[in-house]
Short mmCIF file of C-alpha atoms in Angstrom, two decimals:
data_model
loop_
_atom_site.label_atom_id
_atom_site.label_comp_id
_atom_site.label_asym_id
_atom_site.label_seq_id
_atom_site.Cartn_x
_atom_site.Cartn_y
_atom_site.Cartn_z
CA UNK A 1 1.05 229.30 -4.84
CA UNK A 2 -1.94 231.07 -6.20
CA UNK A 3 -2.31 232.61 -9.43
CA UNK A 4 -3.34 236.44 -9.20
CA UNK A 5 -4.13 239.04 -11.99
CA UNK A 6 -1.22 241.19 -13.02
CA UNK A 7 -0.96 244.45 -12.87
CA UNK A 8 -1.29 246.94 -15.83
CA UNK A 9 1.65 246.84 -17.63
CA UNK A 10 3.11 244.00 -15.29
CA UNK A 11 4.35 241.03 -17.59
CA UNK A 12 2.41 237.64 -16.45
CA UNK A 13 5.14 234.54 -15.89
CA UNK A 14 3.50 231.18 -16.94
CA UNK A 15 3.99 228.62 -13.57
CA UNK A 16 2.32 225.80 -12.91
CA UNK A 17 -0.15 227.43 -10.78
CA UNK A 18 -1.20 229.73 -14.04
CA UNK A 19 -1.38 226.43 -16.04
CA UNK A 20 -3.53 224.76 -13.84
CA UNK A 21 -5.91 227.63 -13.46
CA UNK A 22 -5.79 227.63 -17.20
CA UNK A 23 -6.95 224.20 -17.48
CA UNK A 24 -9.55 223.76 -14.17
CA UNK A 25 -6.72 221.94 -11.58
CA UNK A 26 -8.02 221.95 -8.27
CA UNK A 27 -4.81 223.65 -6.07
CA UNK A 28 -3.31 221.04 -4.42
CA UNK A 29 -3.58 218.71 -7.48
CA UNK A 30 -1.33 217.75 -9.93
CA UNK A 31 -1.13 217.82 -13.41
CA UNK A 32 -1.00 214.29 -15.03
CA UNK A 33 2.22 214.28 -17.12
CA UNK A 34 3.12 211.56 -19.66
CA UNK A 35 6.67 209.73 -19.76
CA UNK A 36 7.90 210.46 -23.57
CA UNK A 37 9.68 207.71 -25.33
CA UNK A 38 12.31 208.24 -27.78
CA UNK A 39 11.89 206.05 -31.35
CA UNK A 40 15.48 204.30 -30.59
CA UNK A 41 14.00 203.03 -27.43
CA UNK A 42 10.44 201.68 -28.79
CA UNK A 43 12.87 199.98 -31.78
CA UNK A 44 14.65 198.23 -28.52
CA UNK A 45 11.40 197.39 -26.99
CA UNK A 46 8.15 197.45 -29.35
CA UNK A 47 6.41 194.59 -27.77
CA UNK A 48 6.76 196.30 -24.45
CA UNK A 49 3.56 198.76 -25.27
CA UNK A 50 0.14 198.83 -26.50
CA UNK A 51 0.97 201.12 -29.80
CA UNK A 52 -2.23 203.49 -30.32
CA UNK A 53 -2.18 205.86 -33.36
CA UNK A 54 -4.45 208.79 -32.64
CA UNK A 55 -4.52 210.79 -35.70
CA UNK A 56 -7.10 210.93 -37.85
CA UNK A 57 -7.98 208.35 -40.69
CA UNK A 58 -7.25 210.61 -43.51
CA UNK A 59 -3.63 211.31 -41.75
CA UNK A 60 -2.88 208.05 -41.43
CA UNK A 61 -4.01 206.93 -45.16
CA UNK A 62 -1.73 210.42 -46.16
CA UNK A 63 1.01 209.33 -44.30
CA UNK A 64 0.99 205.31 -42.82
CA UNK A 65 3.73 204.32 -40.38
CA UNK A 66 6.60 203.38 -41.63
CA UNK A 67 7.12 199.40 -42.72
CA UNK A 68 8.47 198.05 -39.32
CA UNK A 69 5.74 199.68 -37.14
CA UNK A 70 2.16 198.31 -36.88
CA UNK A 71 -0.11 200.33 -34.51
CA UNK A 72 -2.04 197.85 -32.43
CA UNK A 73 -4.99 200.54 -32.62
CA UNK A 74 -5.83 203.56 -34.57
CA UNK A 75 -8.00 205.73 -32.37
CA UNK A 76 -8.63 209.56 -33.28
CA UNK A 77 -7.85 211.39 -30.31
CA UNK A 78 -11.99 212.93 -30.15
CA UNK A 79 -12.99 209.37 -29.77
CA UNK A 80 -10.51 208.16 -27.71
CA UNK A 81 -11.71 210.94 -25.30
CA UNK A 82 -15.11 209.75 -25.73
CA UNK A 83 -14.84 205.86 -25.49
CA UNK A 84 -12.38 206.73 -21.79
CA UNK A 85 -15.51 208.80 -20.39
CA UNK A 86 -18.07 206.06 -21.47
CA UNK A 87 -15.12 203.60 -20.07
CA UNK A 88 -15.13 201.84 -23.05
CA UNK A 89 -11.44 201.17 -23.76
CA UNK A 90 -11.15 198.15 -22.77
CA UNK A 91 -7.24 197.76 -21.59
CA UNK A 92 -6.45 196.72 -18.28
CA UNK A 93 -5.34 199.88 -16.49
CA UNK A 94 -1.27 198.55 -15.76
CA UNK A 95 -0.53 197.83 -19.25
CA UNK A 96 1.71 200.10 -21.19
CA UNK A 97 0.19 202.24 -23.72
CA UNK A 98 2.68 204.63 -26.09
CA UNK A 99 0.30 207.45 -27.78
CA UNK A 100 1.36 208.85 -30.96
CA UNK A 101 0.38 211.28 -33.70
CA UNK A 102 2.11 213.50 -36.22
CA UNK A 103 4.01 215.50 -33.75
CA UNK A 104 3.61 214.43 -30.38
CA UNK A 105 1.25 217.00 -29.34
CA UNK A 106 -1.83 215.79 -29.35
CA UNK A 107 -0.27 212.66 -27.85
CA UNK A 108 0.63 214.77 -24.68
CA UNK A 109 -2.82 216.03 -24.50
CA UNK A 110 -4.38 212.37 -24.86
CA UNK A 111 -2.03 211.12 -22.38
CA UNK A 112 -2.68 213.38 -20.02
CA UNK A 113 -6.40 212.40 -20.16
CA UNK A 114 -5.78 208.86 -20.04
CA UNK A 115 -3.28 209.34 -16.97
CA UNK A 116 -6.29 211.62 -15.30
CA UNK A 117 -8.26 208.49 -15.90
CA UNK A 118 -6.11 205.90 -14.10
CA UNK A 119 -4.00 204.94 -16.97
CA UNK A 120 -0.68 205.64 -15.07
CA UNK A 121 1.56 203.51 -17.65
CA UNK A 122 0.79 205.15 -20.56
CA UNK A 123 3.28 207.56 -22.41
CA UNK A 124 3.97 209.40 -25.95
CA UNK A 125 6.44 209.17 -28.54
CA UNK A 126 8.38 212.11 -28.27
CA UNK A 127 8.47 214.03 -31.35
CA UNK A 128 5.59 211.33 -32.65
CA UNK A 129 5.76 210.35 -36.34
CA UNK A 130 8.31 213.12 -37.27
CA UNK A 131 10.58 211.83 -34.34
CA UNK A 132 9.70 207.94 -35.37
CA UNK A 133 11.17 208.91 -39.36
CA UNK A 134 14.26 210.47 -38.34
CA UNK A 135 15.67 209.27 -34.59
CA UNK A 136 18.51 210.93 -34.57
CA UNK A 137 16.44 214.33 -34.16
CA UNK A 138 14.91 213.08 -30.81
CA UNK A 139 16.17 214.70 -27.81
CA UNK A 140 18.06 212.19 -25.47
CA UNK A 141 17.18 210.15 -22.33
CA UNK A 142 20.22 211.01 -21.39
CA UNK A 143 23.30 214.02 -21.79
CA UNK A 144 26.64 213.11 -20.07
CA UNK A 145 29.15 216.26 -20.56
CA UNK A 146 32.64 215.50 -19.35
CA UNK A 147 35.87 217.29 -19.03
CA UNK A 148 38.73 216.01 -20.80
CA UNK A 149 40.97 216.57 -17.53
CA UNK A 150 38.31 214.40 -15.97
CA UNK A 151 39.34 212.12 -13.40
CA UNK A 152 40.10 208.51 -15.02
CA UNK A 153 37.88 206.97 -12.68
CA UNK A 154 35.10 209.35 -13.43
CA UNK A 155 34.98 208.96 -16.96
CA UNK A 156 35.13 205.31 -16.63
CA UNK A 157 32.24 205.45 -14.61
CA UNK A 158 30.53 207.72 -17.12
CA UNK A 159 31.06 205.41 -19.96
CA UNK A 160 29.61 202.32 -17.80
CA UNK A 161 26.53 204.25 -17.13
CA UNK A 162 26.45 205.51 -20.95
CA UNK A 163 26.86 201.65 -22.36
CA UNK A 164 24.22 200.59 -19.46
CA UNK A 165 21.46 203.19 -20.57
CA UNK A 166 22.40 202.33 -24.59
CA UNK A 167 21.99 198.88 -23.61
CA UNK A 168 18.47 199.55 -22.07
CA UNK A 169 17.24 201.22 -25.39
CA UNK A 170 17.77 204.80 -24.02
CA UNK A 171 19.60 207.60 -26.05
CA UNK A 172 22.93 208.70 -24.47
CA UNK A 173 24.71 211.88 -25.63
CA UNK A 174 27.98 211.60 -24.13
CA UNK A 175 29.89 215.09 -24.97
CA UNK A 176 33.70 215.87 -23.72
CA UNK A 177 34.84 219.44 -23.32
CA UNK A 178 38.30 220.67 -23.61
#
């Protein structure tokens, strides 16, 4: 769809094409979207990622990472963009890169830039440092809702799926409805 200018007093609906126009994507191109990794998943699979803290040096000094986490690199977002544009990152484009910032917003922007430049395995820490400090407040990877009067086979299947996902480090919420 092509974005059109709204008539006077017409509400503006924010669609993908409107957003693409705003950020300058060409028609038919796809906006890079980074996968979000929960703090719980990160704790179970820390070694699978190059962990990059993109906060500014003064932010890192004022609010360091928890003791059980260490960033592999600390590169402020502006410097990261400059390094990407000059081809100076030095990471294999196949590497699993996980960006983190204070809340996760800057990481999403930076991840889009990395993905657009061929680092397709780039992800972000969902909710950033906030999520890392309070992993219970993160959005689950899976939500399973079952009626309490569900068929026992469906309940067994759902519980098996939940336990498998949790074993793989995904966060799962199982809700039973009466």
